[in-house]
Amino acid sequence: MAEEGSASESIQQNLGRLEETVGEGKCSSITSTSISDDGRDILALQGLDPVMDAKMHLVNDAIDEIGWTNYHWKLFILNGFGYAVDSLVLLLQANIAAPAFREFGQIGFNDAQTIAVYTGLLVGATFWGLSADVVGRRWAFNISLFLCSIATIVAGAAPNWPSLGFFVSMIGFGAGGNLILDTTVFLEYLPSYKQWALTFLACWWGIGQAITGFICWGFLVPPEWNCQEVGCAKESNYGWRYVMFTAGALVFVMSVARITVVRLKETPKYLLGTGEEAELVETLQSIAKKYNRPCTLTLEKLEACGTAMSARNGTRFSFRGTVSHLSGLFATRKIGMSTSLIWLSWTLIGLAYPLFYVFLSAYLESRGAYEGETEFETWRNYALANVSGIFGPILAAWMCNTRLLGRRYTMVIGALLTMVFFFAYTAVSTAAQNVGFSCAIAFCINIYYGTLYAYTPEVLPSAHRATGNGIAVAFNRIMGIISAVVASTADTTTVVPIYVCAALYLAMAGVSAILPFEPYGQRSS
């Protein structure tokens, strides 16, 4: 109780300091009422740094003043490429592992590629997340897809199972920061009335899955490219290599588009956190000028607010500066609770999502769901399920922008619907039932996943956003590694794993309901 009282007094003192600053006319664009109003900048009332809150308010006003432009459409597409590549990477290794393992004589650990890709994604999420808060979003945004494309193409030429595992992990490393960077970059340019578009962005995840399905459908079906004998010659088993070459070339085109279609400048909110206010103003003014939009933000207005306590003043590359990104995620009890629950949500779905798909094939085979199904039909059904996943985030974007549901209850509904279909899946015994339930689950699971993708950066402090998001995704990847190990040791023909996955989604719904921040109607800080 004493700790809560102390924290409350600190917040009130900081708010008082800001109102005093406003009252003295140092920050003329902001009124005391606007700072205290519960419905504008989502973290303003936490009282961490009143001057920074005032400056953030000015920056958000400027972004809203400029509004939605063609620049945002370009960001929507180019950031969407990152989402697509993340899902593409996960499914690529899952689909090419079996034919590659046969070609290499089935020598080694059969789930090695799953562990390799998740290890790469884990390291990538941590590295790109932290580096994006230290050196900026722009460099990671421009480089990550290029690394991913090169590793994918080289993996297609792998001469043996261990070398394939190494390059698959490098693919994961390159793609590991996509979910972090894409949401962060897009959000930090978005006008507040379009923040729902961050949830809509997740439709690219389904597009990436669908692209993978169609590529595999094209190359893993023809018998002249796919041998069935263990230890067969490379020349008769080029199907999986063609998959990697095609996917790698596609990702390379995406990486080139990122640096040619938009010459991305550093995001305004990152520049605000580092104290580079002149560059911040120049960035927003240049966008406004190019698209003939108003922008009244000036350097003088920002400087009139005073010096922010959170300005890092040259400590950006120091150990202390790095630690500050972690401590900033727990600056108050409410922010700390929010961070912890977000990380828990990513951990739970990180176990439930891959575990379900790891066990699914063996379970369905034991139930006779694949009897009489041709290779063509198998990949066709796979593509149909992946296409269904595109539309979940589209519905979620509408749901999360309604006052009744907001982000939190959209996640609750998505998780509960997924749970229901998971329980119902235990009755599947035919190919038709498998297709129907697979499509329904792909749709519902992306309602939850797509909203969680967007919610995470919306409620994290801008100066520590990429770090917090990166750690969340890292927990998700750790669970992916665990799911692969469980699959190699557990009985995959029983119904128990599906019940466990369904129960995990019930837990996710509960966590979503108690998240402390609701971004609907508020602007990200």
Coordinates of C-alpha atoms in Angstrom, one line a residue:
M1 CA 0.0 0.0 0.0
A2 CA 2.9 2.3 0.8
E3 CA 4.5 1.6 -2.6
E4 CA 1.2 2.4 -4.4
G5 CA 0.9 5.6 -2.5
S6 CA 4.4 6.6 -3.3
A7 CA 3.9 5.9 -7.0
S8 CA 0.6 7.8 -7.0
E9 CA 2.3 10.8 -5.4
S10 CA 5.1 10.7 -8.0
I11 CA 2.7 10.7 -10.8
Q12 CA 0.7 13.6 -9.4
Q13 CA 4.0 15.6 -8.8
N14 CA 5.0 15.0 -12.4
L15 CA 1.6 16.0 -13.7
G16 CA 1.7 19.1 -11.6
R17 CA 5.1 19.9 -13.1
L18 CA 3.7 19.6 -16.6
E19 CA 0.7 21.8 -15.8
E20 CA 3.1 24.3 -14.3
T21 CA 5.1 24.2 -17.5
V22 CA 2.0 24.6 -19.6
G23 CA 0.7 27.4 -17.3
E24 CA 3.9 29.3 -17.8
G25 CA 3.3 29.3 -21.6
K26 CA 6.4 27.2 -22.4
C27 CA 4.4 24.7 -24.4
S28 CA 1.7 26.8 -25.9
S29 CA 0.0 24.2 -28.2
I30 CA -1.1 22.0 -25.3
T31 CA -3.6 22.8 -22.6
S32 CA -3.7 21.5 -19.1
T33 CA -7.1 19.9 -19.9
S34 CA -5.7 18.0 -22.9
I35 CA -2.9 16.4 -20.9
S36 CA -5.3 15.3 -18.1
D37 CA -8.0 14.1 -20.4
D38 CA -8.3 10.3 -20.3
G39 CA -8.7 9.6 -24.0
R40 CA -5.7 11.0 -25.8
D41 CA -2.1 9.7 -25.5
I42 CA -2.4 6.3 -23.9
L43 CA 0.6 6.5 -21.5
A44 CA 0.4 10.3 -20.7
L45 CA -1.4 9.8 -17.3
Q46 CA 1.4 7.5 -16.1
G47 CA 3.3 10.6 -15.3
L48 CA 6.8 9.2 -16.2
D49 CA 8.1 12.3 -17.9
P50 CA 5.7 15.2 -18.3
V51 CA 7.9 17.1 -20.7
M52 CA 8.2 14.0 -22.9
D53 CA 4.4 13.5 -22.6
A54 CA 3.9 17.1 -23.8
K55 CA 6.3 16.7 -26.8
M56 CA 4.7 13.3 -27.7
H57 CA 1.3 15.1 -27.6
L58 CA 2.6 17.7 -30.1
V59 CA 4.1 15.0 -32.4
N60 CA 0.8 13.0 -32.3
D61 CA -1.1 16.2 -33.1
A62 CA 1.2 16.8 -36.1
I63 CA 0.8 13.2 -37.4
D64 CA -3.0 13.5 -37.1
E65 CA -2.8 16.9 -38.8
I66 CA -1.0 15.4 -41.8
G67 CA -3.4 12.4 -41.8
W68 CA -3.4 9.3 -44.1
T69 CA -1.4 9.8 -47.3
N70 CA 0.0 7.6 -50.1
Y71 CA 3.1 7.3 -48.0
H72 CA 1.1 5.3 -45.5
W73 CA -0.3 3.1 -48.3
K74 CA 3.3 2.3 -49.4
L75 CA 4.3 1.6 -45.7
F76 CA 1.2 -0.7 -45.4
I77 CA 2.4 -2.8 -48.4
L78 CA 6.2 -2.7 -47.6
N79 CA 5.7 -3.5 -43.9
G80 CA 3.2 -6.2 -45.0
F81 CA 6.0 -7.9 -46.9
G82 CA 7.7 -8.5 -43.5
Y83 CA 4.6 -10.1 -42.1
A84 CA 4.3 -12.3 -45.2
V85 CA 8.0 -13.4 -45.0
D86 CA 7.6 -14.3 -41.3
S87 CA 4.8 -16.7 -42.0
L88 CA 6.4 -17.9 -45.2
V89 CA 9.6 -18.8 -43.3
L90 CA 7.8 -20.9 -40.7
L91 CA 5.9 -22.9 -43.3
L92 CA 8.8 -23.3 -45.8
Q93 CA 10.9 -25.3 -43.4
A94 CA 7.9 -27.4 -42.3
N95 CA 7.0 -28.3 -45.9
I96 CA 10.4 -29.0 -47.4
A97 CA 11.8 -30.9 -44.3
A98 CA 10.3 -34.3 -45.2
P99 CA 11.5 -34.5 -48.9
A100 CA 14.9 -33.1 -47.9
F101 CA 15.3 -35.6 -45.1
R102 CA 14.5 -38.4 -47.5
E103 CA 17.1 -37.2 -50.0
F104 CA 19.8 -37.0 -47.3
G105 CA 19.1 -40.6 -46.1
Q106 CA 17.1 -39.7 -43.0
I107 CA 20.3 -39.4 -41.0
G108 CA 20.0 -37.0 -38.1
F109 CA 17.2 -35.5 -36.0
N110 CA 14.0 -35.4 -38.1
D111 CA 12.7 -32.2 -36.4
A112 CA 16.0 -30.4 -36.7
Q113 CA 14.7 -27.9 -39.2
T114 CA 11.9 -26.8 -36.9
I115 CA 14.3 -26.2 -34.1
A116 CA 16.8 -24.5 -36.5
V117 CA 14.2 -22.0 -37.8
Y118 CA 12.9 -21.2 -34.3
T119 CA 16.4 -20.7 -32.9
G120 CA 17.1 -18.3 -35.7
L121 CA 13.8 -16.5 -35.1
L122 CA 14.6 -16.3 -31.4
V123 CA 18.1 -14.8 -31.9
G124 CA 16.7 -12.5 -34.6
A125 CA 13.8 -11.2 -32.5
T126 CA 16.2 -10.3 -29.7
F127 CA 18.9 -8.8 -31.9
W128 CA 16.6 -6.8 -34.2
G129 CA 14.3 -5.7 -31.4
L130 CA 17.1 -4.3 -29.2
S131 CA 19.1 -2.8 -32.1
A132 CA 16.0 -1.0 -33.4
D133 CA 15.8 0.9 -30.1
V134 CA 19.5 1.5 -30.0
V135 CA 20.5 2.4 -33.6
G136 CA 17.1 3.1 -35.0
R137 CA 14.3 1.3 -37.0
R138 CA 15.5 2.3 -40.5
W139 CA 18.6 0.1 -40.8
A140 CA 17.0 -3.0 -39.5
F141 CA 14.0 -2.4 -41.8
N142 CA 16.2 -2.1 -44.9
I143 CA 18.6 -5.0 -44.1
S144 CA 16.5 -7.9 -42.6
L145 CA 14.6 -9.0 -45.7
F146 CA 17.8 -9.0 -47.8
L147 CA 19.5 -11.3 -45.4
C148 CA 16.5 -13.6 -45.3
S149 CA 16.3 -13.8 -49.1
I150 CA 20.0 -14.7 -49.6
A151 CA 19.8 -17.4 -46.9
T152 CA 16.7 -18.9 -48.5
I153 CA 18.3 -19.2 -51.9
V154 CA 21.5 -20.7 -50.5
A155 CA 19.5 -23.1 -48.4
G156 CA 18.0 -24.5 -51.6
A157 CA 21.5 -25.6 -52.6
A158 CA 22.3 -27.3 -49.3
P159 CA 24.3 -30.5 -49.8
N160 CA 23.4 -32.2 -46.6
W161 CA 21.0 -32.1 -43.6
P162 CA 23.3 -30.1 -41.2
S163 CA 24.1 -27.4 -43.7
L164 CA 20.4 -27.1 -44.5
G165 CA 19.7 -26.6 -40.8
F166 CA 22.4 -23.9 -40.6
F167 CA 20.9 -21.9 -43.5
V168 CA 17.4 -22.4 -42.3
S169 CA 18.4 -20.8 -38.9
M170 CA 19.9 -17.9 -40.9
I171 CA 16.6 -17.5 -42.7
G172 CA 15.0 -17.3 -39.2
F173 CA 17.6 -14.8 -38.0
G174 CA 16.9 -12.5 -41.0
A175 CA 13.1 -12.8 -40.6
G176 CA 13.2 -12.7 -36.8
G177 CA 12.7 -9.0 -36.5
N178 CA 9.9 -8.6 -39.0
L179 CA 7.0 -8.8 -36.6
I180 CA 8.7 -6.2 -34.4
L181 CA 9.9 -3.7 -37.0
D182 CA 6.9 -3.8 -39.3
T183 CA 4.4 -3.0 -36.5
T184 CA 6.7 -0.4 -34.9
V185 CA 7.6 1.5 -38.1
F186 CA 4.0 1.5 -39.3
L187 CA 2.5 2.6 -36.0
E188 CA 5.0 5.4 -35.5
Y189 CA 3.8 7.1 -38.7
L190 CA 0.1 6.3 -38.3
P191 CA -2.5 9.0 -37.6
S192 CA -4.5 8.0 -34.5
Y193 CA -7.8 7.6 -36.3
K194 CA -6.2 4.9 -38.5
Q195 CA -4.5 2.9 -35.7
W196 CA -6.9 0.0 -36.5
A197 CA -4.9 -0.4 -39.7
L198 CA -2.2 -1.9 -37.6
T199 CA -4.5 -4.9 -37.0
F200 CA -5.5 -5.0 -40.6
L201 CA -1.7 -5.2 -41.5
A202 CA -1.8 -8.8 -40.1
C203 CA -3.7 -9.9 -43.2
W204 CA -0.3 -10.1 -44.8
W205 CA 0.6 -13.0 -42.5
G206 CA -2.2 -15.0 -44.2
I207 CA -1.0 -13.8 -47.6
G208 CA 2.5 -15.2 -46.8
Q209 CA 0.9 -18.5 -45.8
A210 CA -1.1 -18.6 -48.9
I211 CA 1.9 -17.9 -51.1
T212 CA 3.8 -20.7 -49.4
G213 CA 0.9 -23.0 -50.0
F214 CA 0.7 -22.2 -53.7
I215 CA 4.5 -22.5 -54.2
C216 CA 4.5 -25.9 -52.5
W217 CA 1.5 -27.0 -54.4
G218 CA 3.3 -26.2 -57.6
F219 CA 6.6 -27.9 -56.8
L220 CA 6.0 -30.7 -54.3
V221 CA 3.4 -32.5 -56.3
P222 CA 5.0 -33.4 -59.7
P223 CA 6.6 -36.9 -59.4
E224 CA 9.6 -36.0 -61.6
W225 CA 10.7 -33.5 -58.9
N226 CA 9.8 -35.6 -55.8
C227 CA 11.2 -39.0 -55.1
Q228 CA 9.7 -41.3 -52.5
E229 CA 12.8 -43.5 -51.8
V230 CA 15.2 -42.8 -48.9
G231 CA 18.6 -41.6 -50.1
C232 CA 17.4 -40.9 -53.7
A233 CA 19.5 -38.8 -56.1
K234 CA 19.4 -35.0 -56.0
E235 CA 18.4 -34.9 -59.6
S236 CA 15.1 -36.7 -59.0
N237 CA 14.2 -34.6 -55.9
Y238 CA 14.5 -31.0 -57.0
G239 CA 11.0 -30.1 -55.8
W240 CA 11.9 -28.8 -52.4
R241 CA 14.9 -26.9 -53.8
Y242 CA 12.7 -25.2 -56.4
V243 CA 10.4 -24.2 -53.5
M244 CA 13.4 -22.5 -51.7
F245 CA 14.7 -20.9 -54.9
T246 CA 11.3 -19.4 -55.8
A247 CA 10.6 -18.2 -52.3
G248 CA 14.1 -16.7 -51.9
A249 CA 13.7 -14.8 -55.2
L250 CA 10.4 -13.5 -54.2
V251 CA 11.7 -12.2 -50.8
F252 CA 14.7 -10.6 -52.7
V253 CA 12.3 -8.6 -54.8
M254 CA 10.5 -7.5 -51.6
S255 CA 13.8 -6.4 -50.1
V256 CA 14.7 -4.4 -53.1
A257 CA 11.2 -2.8 -53.1
R258 CA 11.7 -1.7 -49.5
I259 CA 14.7 0.5 -50.3
T260 CA 13.5 1.8 -53.7
V261 CA 9.8 2.4 -53.4
V262 CA 10.2 4.3 -50.0
R263 CA 13.4 5.8 -48.9
L264 CA 12.4 5.3 -45.2
K265 CA 13.5 8.0 -42.8
E266 CA 13.8 7.4 -39.1
T267 CA 10.4 7.3 -37.4
P268 CA 9.3 10.5 -35.6
K269 CA 8.8 8.9 -32.3
Y270 CA 12.2 7.2 -32.3
L271 CA 13.8 10.6 -33.1
L272 CA 11.8 12.2 -30.2
G273 CA 13.1 9.6 -27.8
T274 CA 16.7 10.2 -28.9
G275 CA 16.4 14.0 -28.7
E276 CA 16.9 14.5 -32.4
E277 CA 14.0 17.0 -32.7
A278 CA 15.2 19.0 -35.6
E279 CA 15.3 15.8 -37.8
L280 CA 11.9 14.8 -36.4
V281 CA 10.4 18.1 -37.6
E282 CA 12.1 17.9 -40.9
T283 CA 10.8 14.4 -41.5
L284 CA 7.1 15.4 -40.8
Q285 CA 7.4 18.6 -42.7
S286 CA 8.8 16.8 -45.8
I287 CA 5.9 14.3 -45.8
A288 CA 3.4 17.2 -45.4
K289 CA 5.0 19.1 -48.2
K290 CA 5.1 16.2 -50.6
Y291 CA 1.5 15.3 -50.1
N292 CA 0.2 18.9 -49.8
R293 CA -0.9 18.5 -46.2
P294 CA -0.7 21.0 -43.3
C295 CA 1.9 20.6 -40.5
T296 CA 2.2 23.3 -37.9
L297 CA 4.8 21.5 -35.8
T298 CA 8.0 23.5 -35.4
L299 CA 11.3 23.0 -33.5
E300 CA 10.5 26.0 -31.4
K301 CA 7.3 24.4 -30.1
L302 CA 9.1 21.3 -29.1
E303 CA 11.9 23.2 -27.4
A304 CA 9.4 25.4 -25.6
C305 CA 8.3 22.3 -23.6
G306 CA 11.7 22.0 -22.0
T307 CA 14.2 19.2 -21.8
A308 CA 12.8 15.7 -21.4
M309 CA 14.1 13.6 -18.5
S310 CA 14.2 10.6 -20.8
A311 CA 16.4 12.1 -23.4
R312 CA 19.4 9.9 -23.5
N313 CA 22.1 12.5 -24.0
G314 CA 24.8 10.3 -25.5
T315 CA 24.1 7.1 -23.6
R316 CA 22.5 5.4 -26.5
F317 CA 25.3 2.9 -27.1
S318 CA 26.3 2.4 -23.5
F319 CA 25.4 -0.6 -21.3
R320 CA 23.3 1.8 -19.1
G321 CA 21.4 2.9 -22.2
T322 CA 20.6 -0.7 -23.1
V323 CA 19.5 -1.6 -19.6
S324 CA 17.2 1.5 -19.6
H325 CA 15.2 -0.1 -22.4
L326 CA 14.4 -3.0 -20.1
S327 CA 13.7 -1.0 -17.0
G328 CA 11.5 1.4 -19.0
L329 CA 9.1 -1.5 -19.6
F330 CA 8.4 -1.7 -15.9
A331 CA 8.6 2.0 -15.1
T332 CA 5.3 1.9 -13.2
R333 CA 3.2 -0.9 -11.7
K334 CA 0.6 -0.6 -14.4
I335 CA 3.1 -0.5 -17.3
G336 CA 4.9 -3.4 -15.7
M337 CA 1.7 -5.5 -15.4
S338 CA 0.9 -4.6 -19.0
T339 CA 4.4 -5.7 -20.2
S340 CA 4.2 -9.0 -18.2
L341 CA 0.7 -9.9 -19.5
I342 CA 1.7 -9.2 -23.1
W343 CA 4.8 -11.4 -22.8
L344 CA 2.6 -14.1 -21.2
S345 CA 0.2 -13.9 -24.1
W346 CA 3.0 -14.3 -26.7
T347 CA 4.3 -17.3 -24.7
L348 CA 1.0 -19.1 -24.6
I349 CA 0.2 -18.7 -28.3
G350 CA 3.9 -19.6 -29.0
L351 CA 3.2 -23.0 -27.5
A352 CA -0.4 -23.5 -28.7
Y353 CA 0.0 -22.5 -32.3
P354 CA 3.0 -24.7 -33.4
L355 CA 2.1 -27.6 -31.1
F356 CA -1.3 -27.9 -32.8
Y357 CA 0.2 -28.0 -36.3
V358 CA 3.1 -30.3 -35.2
F359 CA 0.6 -32.9 -33.8
L360 CA -2.1 -32.4 -36.4
S361 CA -0.7 -34.5 -39.3
A362 CA 0.0 -37.6 -37.2
Y363 CA -3.4 -37.3 -35.3
L364 CA -5.4 -37.0 -38.6
E365 CA -3.5 -39.9 -40.1
S366 CA -4.4 -42.1 -37.1
R367 CA -8.1 -41.1 -37.6
G368 CA -8.1 -42.0 -41.3
A369 CA -8.7 -38.4 -42.5
Y370 CA -6.1 -38.8 -45.2
E371 CA -7.3 -42.0 -46.7
G372 CA -7.7 -41.9 -50.5
E373 CA -6.4 -38.3 -50.6
T374 CA -3.9 -37.6 -53.4
E375 CA -0.8 -35.3 -53.2
F376 CA -2.6 -32.8 -55.3
E377 CA -5.7 -32.7 -53.0
T378 CA -3.4 -32.5 -49.9
W379 CA -1.7 -29.4 -51.1
R380 CA -4.9 -27.9 -52.5
N381 CA -6.5 -28.2 -49.1
Y382 CA -3.4 -26.8 -47.5
A383 CA -3.6 -23.7 -49.8
L384 CA -7.4 -23.3 -49.0
A385 CA -6.7 -23.2 -45.2
N386 CA -4.0 -20.7 -45.7
V387 CA -6.1 -18.4 -47.8
S388 CA -8.8 -18.5 -45.1
G389 CA -6.3 -17.0 -42.7
I390 CA -6.1 -13.8 -44.7
F391 CA -9.6 -12.7 -43.7
G392 CA -9.3 -13.1 -39.9
P393 CA -7.3 -9.8 -39.4
I394 CA -9.7 -8.0 -41.7
L395 CA -12.6 -8.8 -39.4
A396 CA -10.4 -8.1 -36.4
A397 CA -9.6 -4.6 -37.7
W398 CA -13.3 -3.8 -37.8
M399 CA -14.0 -5.4 -34.4
C400 CA -11.1 -3.6 -32.6
N401 CA -12.3 -0.3 -33.9
T402 CA -15.7 -0.5 -32.1
R403 CA -16.2 1.0 -28.7
L404 CA -17.9 -2.1 -27.4
L405 CA -15.1 -4.5 -28.1
G406 CA -11.9 -2.5 -28.5
R407 CA -8.6 -4.4 -28.8
R408 CA -8.9 -6.5 -25.6
Y409 CA -12.3 -8.1 -26.3
T410 CA -11.5 -8.7 -29.9
M411 CA -8.7 -10.9 -28.7
V412 CA -11.0 -12.5 -26.2
I413 CA -13.5 -13.4 -28.9
G414 CA -10.8 -14.6 -31.3
A415 CA -9.3 -16.9 -28.6
L416 CA -12.6 -18.3 -27.5
L417 CA -13.7 -19.1 -31.1
T418 CA -10.4 -20.8 -31.8
M419 CA -10.8 -22.8 -28.6
V420 CA -14.3 -24.0 -29.7
F421 CA -13.1 -25.2 -33.1
F422 CA -10.1 -26.9 -31.5
F423 CA -12.3 -28.9 -29.2
A424 CA -14.6 -29.7 -32.2
Y425 CA -11.5 -30.8 -34.2
T426 CA -11.3 -33.9 -32.1
A427 CA -14.3 -35.3 -34.0
V428 CA -12.6 -34.9 -37.5
S429 CA -12.4 -38.2 -39.4
T430 CA -12.8 -37.3 -43.1
A431 CA -10.9 -35.1 -45.5
A432 CA -13.9 -32.8 -46.0
Q433 CA -14.2 -32.2 -42.3
N434 CA -10.5 -31.6 -42.1
V435 CA -10.7 -28.9 -44.7
G436 CA -13.7 -27.2 -43.1
F437 CA -12.3 -27.1 -39.6
S438 CA -8.8 -26.1 -40.8
C439 CA -10.2 -23.1 -42.7
A440 CA -12.3 -22.1 -39.6
I441 CA -9.4 -22.4 -37.3
A442 CA -7.1 -20.4 -39.6
F443 CA -9.7 -17.7 -39.8
C444 CA -10.4 -17.5 -36.0
I445 CA -6.8 -17.9 -34.8
N446 CA -5.8 -14.9 -36.9
I447 CA -8.5 -12.7 -35.3
Y448 CA -6.6 -13.2 -32.0
Y449 CA -3.0 -13.2 -33.5
G450 CA -3.6 -10.2 -35.7
T451 CA -4.9 -8.1 -32.8
L452 CA -2.2 -9.2 -30.5
Y453 CA 0.4 -8.1 -33.1
A454 CA -1.1 -4.6 -33.1
Y455 CA -1.9 -4.3 -29.4
T456 CA 1.7 -5.0 -28.3
P457 CA 3.4 -2.0 -29.9
E458 CA 0.4 0.3 -29.2
V459 CA 0.7 0.0 -25.4
L460 CA 4.5 -0.1 -25.1
P461 CA 6.5 3.2 -24.5
S462 CA 7.9 4.4 -27.8
A463 CA 11.5 4.6 -26.5
H464 CA 11.4 0.9 -25.5
R465 CA 8.8 -0.3 -28.0
A466 CA 11.1 -2.5 -30.2
T467 CA 12.8 -4.0 -27.1
G468 CA 9.6 -5.0 -25.4
N469 CA 8.1 -6.3 -28.7
G470 CA 11.3 -8.2 -29.4
I471 CA 11.3 -9.9 -26.0
A472 CA 7.6 -10.8 -26.5
V473 CA 8.4 -12.5 -29.8
A474 CA 11.4 -14.2 -28.4
F475 CA 9.2 -15.9 -25.7
N476 CA 7.0 -17.0 -28.6
R477 CA 10.0 -18.5 -30.4
I478 CA 11.2 -20.3 -27.3
M479 CA 7.9 -22.1 -27.1
G480 CA 8.2 -23.0 -30.7
I481 CA 11.4 -24.8 -29.9
I482 CA 9.8 -26.6 -27.0
S483 CA 6.9 -27.7 -29.2
A484 CA 9.3 -29.4 -31.6
V485 CA 11.0 -31.3 -28.8
V486 CA 7.6 -32.4 -27.4
A487 CA 6.5 -33.6 -30.8
S488 CA 9.6 -35.8 -31.1
T489 CA 9.0 -37.5 -27.7
A490 CA 5.2 -37.6 -27.2
D491 CA 2.5 -39.7 -28.6
T492 CA 1.1 -37.7 -31.5
T493 CA -1.8 -39.9 -32.2
T494 CA -3.9 -39.1 -29.1
V495 CA -6.4 -36.4 -28.7
V496 CA -4.7 -34.9 -25.6
P497 CA -2.5 -32.4 -27.3
I498 CA -5.5 -30.8 -29.1
Y499 CA -7.3 -30.5 -25.7
V500 CA -4.2 -28.9 -24.3
C501 CA -4.0 -26.4 -27.1
A502 CA -7.7 -25.5 -26.7
A503 CA -7.2 -24.9 -23.0
L504 CA -4.3 -22.6 -23.8
Y505 CA -6.6 -20.5 -25.9
L506 CA -9.0 -20.3 -23.0
A507 CA -6.1 -19.0 -20.9
M508 CA -5.3 -16.4 -23.6
A509 CA -8.8 -15.2 -23.5
G510 CA -8.6 -14.7 -19.8
V511 CA -5.3 -12.8 -20.0
S512 CA -6.7 -10.5 -22.8
A513 CA -9.7 -9.6 -20.6
I514 CA -7.4 -8.3 -17.7
L515 CA -4.9 -6.3 -19.8
P516 CA -4.7 -2.9 -18.1
F517 CA -4.7 -0.7 -21.2
E518 CA -7.3 -0.3 -23.9
P519 CA -5.9 1.6 -27.0
Y520 CA -9.3 2.2 -28.5
G521 CA -9.9 5.9 -28.8
Q522 CA -6.4 6.7 -27.6
R523 CA -3.1 7.5 -29.3
S524 CA 0.0 5.5 -28.9
S525 CA 2.7 7.2 -26.8

